[in-house]
Coordinates of C-alpha atoms and ligand atoms in Angstrom, one line a residue:
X3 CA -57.0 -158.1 30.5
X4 CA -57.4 -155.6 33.0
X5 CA -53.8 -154.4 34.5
X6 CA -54.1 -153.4 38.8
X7 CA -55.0 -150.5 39.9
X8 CA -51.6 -148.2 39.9
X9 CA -50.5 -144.3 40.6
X10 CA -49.4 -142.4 37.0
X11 CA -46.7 -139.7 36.9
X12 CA -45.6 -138.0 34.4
X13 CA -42.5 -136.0 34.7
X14 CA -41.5 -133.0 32.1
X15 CA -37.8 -133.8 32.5
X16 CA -35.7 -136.3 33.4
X17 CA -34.2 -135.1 36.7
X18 CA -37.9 -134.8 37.8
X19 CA -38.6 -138.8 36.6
X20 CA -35.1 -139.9 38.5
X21 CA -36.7 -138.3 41.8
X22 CA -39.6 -140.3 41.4
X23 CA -37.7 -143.3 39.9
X24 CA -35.8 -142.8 43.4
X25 CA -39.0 -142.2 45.2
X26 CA -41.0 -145.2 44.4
X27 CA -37.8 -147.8 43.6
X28 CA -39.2 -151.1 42.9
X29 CA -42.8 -150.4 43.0
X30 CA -42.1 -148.0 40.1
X31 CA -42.0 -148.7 36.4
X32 CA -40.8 -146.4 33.4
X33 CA -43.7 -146.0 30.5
X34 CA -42.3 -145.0 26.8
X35 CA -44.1 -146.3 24.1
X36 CA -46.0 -149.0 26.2
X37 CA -45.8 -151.6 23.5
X38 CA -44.5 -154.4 26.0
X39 CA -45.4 -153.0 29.2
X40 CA -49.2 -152.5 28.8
X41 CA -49.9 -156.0 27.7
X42 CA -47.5 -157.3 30.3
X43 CA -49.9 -155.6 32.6
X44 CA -52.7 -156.4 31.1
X45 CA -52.3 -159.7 31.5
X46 CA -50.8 -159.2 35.0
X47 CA -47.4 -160.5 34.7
X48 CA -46.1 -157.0 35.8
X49 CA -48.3 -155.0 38.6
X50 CA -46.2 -152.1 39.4
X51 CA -47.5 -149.7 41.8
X52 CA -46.8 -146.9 40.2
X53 CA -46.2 -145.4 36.4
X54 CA -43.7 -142.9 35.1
X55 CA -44.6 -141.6 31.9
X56 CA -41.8 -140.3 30.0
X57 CA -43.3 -139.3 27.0
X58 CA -43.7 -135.4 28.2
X59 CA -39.7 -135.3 28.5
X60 CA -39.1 -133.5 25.3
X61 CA -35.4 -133.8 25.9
X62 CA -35.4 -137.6 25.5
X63 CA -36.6 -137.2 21.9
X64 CA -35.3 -137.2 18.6
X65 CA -32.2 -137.9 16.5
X66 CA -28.9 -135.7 16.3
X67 CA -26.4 -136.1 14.0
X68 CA -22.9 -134.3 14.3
X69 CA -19.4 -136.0 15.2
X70 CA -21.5 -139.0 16.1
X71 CA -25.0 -140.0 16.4
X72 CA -27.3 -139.6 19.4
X73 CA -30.7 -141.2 19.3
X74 CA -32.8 -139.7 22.7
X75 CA -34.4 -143.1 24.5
X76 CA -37.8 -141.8 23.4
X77 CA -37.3 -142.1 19.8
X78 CA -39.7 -144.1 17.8
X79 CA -39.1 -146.7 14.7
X80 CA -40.7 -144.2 12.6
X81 CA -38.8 -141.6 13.4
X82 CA -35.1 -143.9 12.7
X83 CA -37.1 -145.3 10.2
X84 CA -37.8 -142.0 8.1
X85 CA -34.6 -139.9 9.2
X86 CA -33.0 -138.6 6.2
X87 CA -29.8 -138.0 7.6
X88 CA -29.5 -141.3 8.9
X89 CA -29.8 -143.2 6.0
X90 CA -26.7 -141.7 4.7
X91 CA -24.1 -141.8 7.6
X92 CA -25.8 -145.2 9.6
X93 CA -28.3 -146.9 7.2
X94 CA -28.4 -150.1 9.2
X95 CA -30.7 -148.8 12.1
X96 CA -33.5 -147.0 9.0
X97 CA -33.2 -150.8 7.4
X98 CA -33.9 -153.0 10.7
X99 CA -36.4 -150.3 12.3
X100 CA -38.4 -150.6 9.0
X101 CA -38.9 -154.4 9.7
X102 CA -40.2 -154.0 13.1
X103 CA -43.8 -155.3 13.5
X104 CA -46.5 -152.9 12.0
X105 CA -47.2 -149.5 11.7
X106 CA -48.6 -149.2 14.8
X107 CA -45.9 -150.9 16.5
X108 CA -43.1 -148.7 14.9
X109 CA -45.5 -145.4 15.7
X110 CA -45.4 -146.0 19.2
X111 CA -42.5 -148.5 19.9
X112 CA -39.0 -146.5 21.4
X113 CA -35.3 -147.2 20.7
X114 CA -35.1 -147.0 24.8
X115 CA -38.2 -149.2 25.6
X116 CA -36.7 -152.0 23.3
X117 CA -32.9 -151.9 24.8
X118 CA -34.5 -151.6 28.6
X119 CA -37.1 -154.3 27.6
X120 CA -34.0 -157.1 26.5
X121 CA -36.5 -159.0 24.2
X122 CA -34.6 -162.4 23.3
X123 CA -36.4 -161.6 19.6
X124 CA -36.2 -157.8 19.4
X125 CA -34.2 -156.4 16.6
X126 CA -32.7 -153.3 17.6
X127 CA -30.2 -155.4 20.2
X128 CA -28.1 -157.2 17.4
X129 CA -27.8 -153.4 15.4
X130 CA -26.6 -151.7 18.5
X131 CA -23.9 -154.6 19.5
X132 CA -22.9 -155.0 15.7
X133 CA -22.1 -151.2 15.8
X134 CA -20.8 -151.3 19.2
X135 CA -23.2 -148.7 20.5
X136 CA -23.2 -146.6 23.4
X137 CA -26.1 -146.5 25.6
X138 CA -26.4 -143.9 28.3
X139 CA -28.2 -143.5 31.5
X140 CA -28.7 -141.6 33.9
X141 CA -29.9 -142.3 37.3
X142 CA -29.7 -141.0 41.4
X143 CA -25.8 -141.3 40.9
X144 CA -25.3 -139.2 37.9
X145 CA -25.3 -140.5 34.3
X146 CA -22.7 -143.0 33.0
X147 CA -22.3 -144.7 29.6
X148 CA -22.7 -148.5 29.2
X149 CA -21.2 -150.4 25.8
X150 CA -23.6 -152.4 24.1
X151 CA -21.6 -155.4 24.7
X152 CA -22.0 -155.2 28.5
X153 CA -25.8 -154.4 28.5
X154 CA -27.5 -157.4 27.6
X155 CA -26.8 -160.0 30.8
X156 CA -29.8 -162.3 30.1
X157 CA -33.2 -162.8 28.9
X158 CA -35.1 -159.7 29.4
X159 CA -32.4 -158.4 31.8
X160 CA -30.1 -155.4 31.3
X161 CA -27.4 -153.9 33.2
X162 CA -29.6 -150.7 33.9
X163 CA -30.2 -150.1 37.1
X164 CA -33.3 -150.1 38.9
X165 CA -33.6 -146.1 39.3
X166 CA -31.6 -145.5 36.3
X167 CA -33.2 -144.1 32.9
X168 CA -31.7 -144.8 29.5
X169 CA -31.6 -141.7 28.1
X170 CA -30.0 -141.8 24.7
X171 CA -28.2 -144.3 22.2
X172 CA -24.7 -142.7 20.8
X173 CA -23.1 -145.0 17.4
X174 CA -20.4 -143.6 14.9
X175 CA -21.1 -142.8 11.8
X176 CA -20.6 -144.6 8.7
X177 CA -17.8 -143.8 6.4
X178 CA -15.7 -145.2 3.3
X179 CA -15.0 -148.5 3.9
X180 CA -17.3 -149.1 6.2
X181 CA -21.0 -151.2 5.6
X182 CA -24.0 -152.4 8.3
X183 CA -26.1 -154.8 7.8
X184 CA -29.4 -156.2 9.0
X185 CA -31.2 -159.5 7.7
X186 CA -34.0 -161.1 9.7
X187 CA -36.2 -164.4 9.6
X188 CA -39.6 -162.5 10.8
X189 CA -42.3 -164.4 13.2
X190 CA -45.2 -164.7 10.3
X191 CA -47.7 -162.3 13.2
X192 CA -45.7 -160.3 15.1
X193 CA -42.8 -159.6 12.7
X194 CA -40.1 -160.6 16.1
X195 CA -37.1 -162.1 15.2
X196 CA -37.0 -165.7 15.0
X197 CA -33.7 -165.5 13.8
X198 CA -31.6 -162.3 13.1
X199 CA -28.4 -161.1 12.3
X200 CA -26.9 -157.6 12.4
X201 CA -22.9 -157.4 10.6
X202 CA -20.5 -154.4 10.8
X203 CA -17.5 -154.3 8.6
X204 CA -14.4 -152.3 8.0
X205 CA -11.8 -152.9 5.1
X206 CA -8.6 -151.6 5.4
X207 CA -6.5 -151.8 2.0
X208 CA -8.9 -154.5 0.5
X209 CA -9.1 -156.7 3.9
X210 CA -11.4 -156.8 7.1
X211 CA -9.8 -154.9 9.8
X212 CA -13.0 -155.0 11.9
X213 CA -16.0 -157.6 12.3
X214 CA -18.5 -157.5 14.4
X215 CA -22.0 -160.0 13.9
X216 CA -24.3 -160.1 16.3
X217 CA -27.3 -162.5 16.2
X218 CA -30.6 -162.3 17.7
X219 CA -33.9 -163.9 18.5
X220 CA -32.3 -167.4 18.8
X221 CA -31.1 -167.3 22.4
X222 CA -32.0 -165.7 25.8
X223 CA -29.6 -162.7 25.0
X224 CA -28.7 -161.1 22.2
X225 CA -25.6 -162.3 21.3
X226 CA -22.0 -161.5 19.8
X227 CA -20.7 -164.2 16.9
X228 CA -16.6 -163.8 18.6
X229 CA -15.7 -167.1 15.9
X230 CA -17.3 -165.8 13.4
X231 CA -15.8 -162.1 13.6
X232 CA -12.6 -163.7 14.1
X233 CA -12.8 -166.0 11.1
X234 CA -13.1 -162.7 9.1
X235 CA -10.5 -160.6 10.3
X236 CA -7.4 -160.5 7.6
X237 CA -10.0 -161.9 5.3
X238 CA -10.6 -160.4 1.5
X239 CA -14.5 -160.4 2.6
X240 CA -15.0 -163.3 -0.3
X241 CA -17.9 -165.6 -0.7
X242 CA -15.8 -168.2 0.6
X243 CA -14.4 -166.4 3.3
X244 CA -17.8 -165.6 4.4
X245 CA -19.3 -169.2 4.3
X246 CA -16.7 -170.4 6.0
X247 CA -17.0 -167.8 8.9
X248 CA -20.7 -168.0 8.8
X249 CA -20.6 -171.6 9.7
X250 CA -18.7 -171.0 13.4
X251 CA -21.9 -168.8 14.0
X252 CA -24.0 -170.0 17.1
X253 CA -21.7 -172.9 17.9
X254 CA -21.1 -171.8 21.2
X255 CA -23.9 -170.2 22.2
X256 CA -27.2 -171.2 23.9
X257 CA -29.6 -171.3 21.7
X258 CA -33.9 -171.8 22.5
X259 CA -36.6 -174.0 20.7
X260 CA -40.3 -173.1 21.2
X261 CA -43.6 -174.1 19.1
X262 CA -42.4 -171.4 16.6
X263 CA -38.9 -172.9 15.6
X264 CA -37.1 -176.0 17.4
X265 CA -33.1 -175.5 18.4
X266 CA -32.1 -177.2 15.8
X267 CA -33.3 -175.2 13.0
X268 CA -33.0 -172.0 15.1
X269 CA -29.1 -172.7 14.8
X270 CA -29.4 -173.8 10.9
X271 CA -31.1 -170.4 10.3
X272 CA -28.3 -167.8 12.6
X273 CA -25.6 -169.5 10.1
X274 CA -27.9 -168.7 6.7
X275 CA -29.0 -165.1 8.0
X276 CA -25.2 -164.6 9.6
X277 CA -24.1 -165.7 6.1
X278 CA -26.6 -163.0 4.3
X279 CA -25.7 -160.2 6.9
X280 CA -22.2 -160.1 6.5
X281 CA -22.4 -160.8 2.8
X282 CA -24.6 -157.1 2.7
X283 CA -22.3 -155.6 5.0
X284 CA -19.0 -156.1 2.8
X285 CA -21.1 -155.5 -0.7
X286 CA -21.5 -152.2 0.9
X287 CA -18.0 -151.4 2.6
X288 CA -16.9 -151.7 -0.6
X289 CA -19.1 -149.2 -1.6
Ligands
FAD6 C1 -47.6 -156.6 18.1 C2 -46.1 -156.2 18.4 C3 -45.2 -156.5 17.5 C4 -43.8 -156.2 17.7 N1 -42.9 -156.6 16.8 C5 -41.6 -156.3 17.1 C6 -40.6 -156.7 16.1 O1 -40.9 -157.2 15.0 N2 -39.3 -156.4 16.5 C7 -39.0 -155.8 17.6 O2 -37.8 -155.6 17.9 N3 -39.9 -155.4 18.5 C8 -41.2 -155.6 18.2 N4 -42.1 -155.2 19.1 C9 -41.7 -154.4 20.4 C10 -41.9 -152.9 20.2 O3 -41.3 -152.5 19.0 C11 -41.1 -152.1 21.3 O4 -39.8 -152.1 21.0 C12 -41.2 -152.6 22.6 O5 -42.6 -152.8 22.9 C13 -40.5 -151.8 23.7 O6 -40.6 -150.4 23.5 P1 -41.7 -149.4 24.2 O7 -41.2 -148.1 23.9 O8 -43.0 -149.8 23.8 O9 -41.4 -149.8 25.7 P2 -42.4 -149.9 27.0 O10 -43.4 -151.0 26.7 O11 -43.0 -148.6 27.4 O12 -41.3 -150.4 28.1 C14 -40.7 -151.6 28.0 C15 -39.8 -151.8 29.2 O13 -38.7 -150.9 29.2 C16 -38.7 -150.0 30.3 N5 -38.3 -148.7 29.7 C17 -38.9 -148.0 28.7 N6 -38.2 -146.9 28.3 C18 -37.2 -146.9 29.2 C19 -36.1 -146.0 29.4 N7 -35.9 -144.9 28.6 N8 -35.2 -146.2 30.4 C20 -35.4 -147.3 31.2 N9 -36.4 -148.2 31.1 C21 -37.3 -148.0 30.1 C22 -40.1 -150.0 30.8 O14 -40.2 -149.7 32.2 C23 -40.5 -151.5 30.6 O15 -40.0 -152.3 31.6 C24 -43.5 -155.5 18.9 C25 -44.5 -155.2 19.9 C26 -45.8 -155.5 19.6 C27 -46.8 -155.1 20.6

């Protein structure tokens, strides 16, 4: 339980961690709130060489709300979890944050750290696909902006690249006609995801215009329900509708049994909490 001996950096802005990102490439790893990097370490399943501490890069945290909301990378559950503007204008990320592990975990753990770290179980992947979230980076070739959709390519793999820093999560607010949801099946110890679902909707004259559902915990990736959003679309957001459309969820994708749950009740659970999500979602678009 000892991690190898390695160098420690930490940079007070995040041109100043890029150099050293670019410095030390793949013997280098980014340290935010450590939560799954220390243990990994500790347990030598990651040895990098050297540590970049980010937590000095003031820039990277905190939320701001104005035409749209930006969450820096550094961010911690607590702080999503206890932002009072937040609640009004994106109450989905307050609600799933709060159901992340313990207090410990949601003191240190970072909106960035999660994303980079890809957990299959993690929570905070299904609420940034369901809202179609931004993420940006920034790295040795400038920054760019990646869409949710295109940043989870497998387990615990992300589109980031190596030198690149996630810097800050940007989502739209919330408004009339519009409801979030997200409903998880918690492991009984570490409060991970065996099975979660995050739902987005948007009525337009009494239909659903836009659906997005994204499950998590019960495949490699974190993944988006297309069958199931489909099934909504033109809908009237009823109970039936919603069963119905609940029950194409996880039929097509790849979905993992361990000693925790097996495959087949992994799948049974995404259509109940797919079910629950969306049902939350509409009860709320329609305000
Ligand atoms: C006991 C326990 C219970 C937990 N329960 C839950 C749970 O119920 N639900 C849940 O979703 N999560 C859970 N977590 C995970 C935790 O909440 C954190 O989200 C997670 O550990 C990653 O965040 P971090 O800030 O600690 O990242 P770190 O451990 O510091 O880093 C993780 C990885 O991301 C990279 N990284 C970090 N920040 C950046 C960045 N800005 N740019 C690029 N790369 C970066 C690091 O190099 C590393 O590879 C749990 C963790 C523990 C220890």
């Amino acid at each position: 339980m000892i991690p190898s001996i390695f160098a420690y950096f930490a940079p007070t802005s995040v041109a100043e961690a890029i150099g050293l990102l670019t410095q030390y490439g793949d013997e280098a790893k980014v340290l935010a709130g450590g939560h799954s990097l220390l243990p990994a370490m500790k347990l030598r399943l990651a040895a990098p060489g050297v540590l970049i501490d980010i937590n000095k890069i003031a820039e990277l945290r905190g939320v701001v709300i104005n035409g749209q909301i930006n969450i820096g990378a550094l961010t911690t559950w607590h702080t999503i979890e206890h932002h009072v503007g937040l609640k009004g204008v994106c109450g989905v990320l307050p609600e799933a944050v709060a159901q992340i592990g313990d207090i410990q975990v949601r003191n240190r753990g970072t909106l960035g750290g999660a994303l980079a770290h890809a957990d299959p179980s993690a929570d905070a992947t299904a609420v940034v696909l369901a809202l179609d979230a931004q993420i940006r980076t920034h790295g040795p070739n400038g920054e760019r902006t990646i869409a949710a959709s295109d940043f989870f390519t497998d387990m615990l793999s992300t589109a980031l690249e190596p030198s690149e820093l996630i810097t800050a999560v940007i989502c739209h607010k919330l408004g009339a006609g519009e409801g979030a949801a997200y409903v998880k099946f918690p492991h009984p110890a570490s409060r991970y995801a065996i099975v979660g679902a995050a739902a987005y909707v948007k009525l337009s004259d009494g239909k659903i215009s836009t659906c997005r559902v994204a499950v998590t915990g019960a495949g490699p990736v974190p993944t988006r329900q297309g069958d199931t959003e489909q099934a909504m679309l033109g809908s009237d957001g009823s109970a039936e509708a919603v069963a119905k459309a609940a029950k194409v969820s996880g039929a097509t994708m790849d979905i993992l049994g361990d000693i925790h749950a097996s495959e087949d009740y992994r799948r049974a659970m995404v259509k109940v909490y797919t079910k629950r999500a969306l049902t939350t979602a509409i009860a709320r678009a329609r305000g």
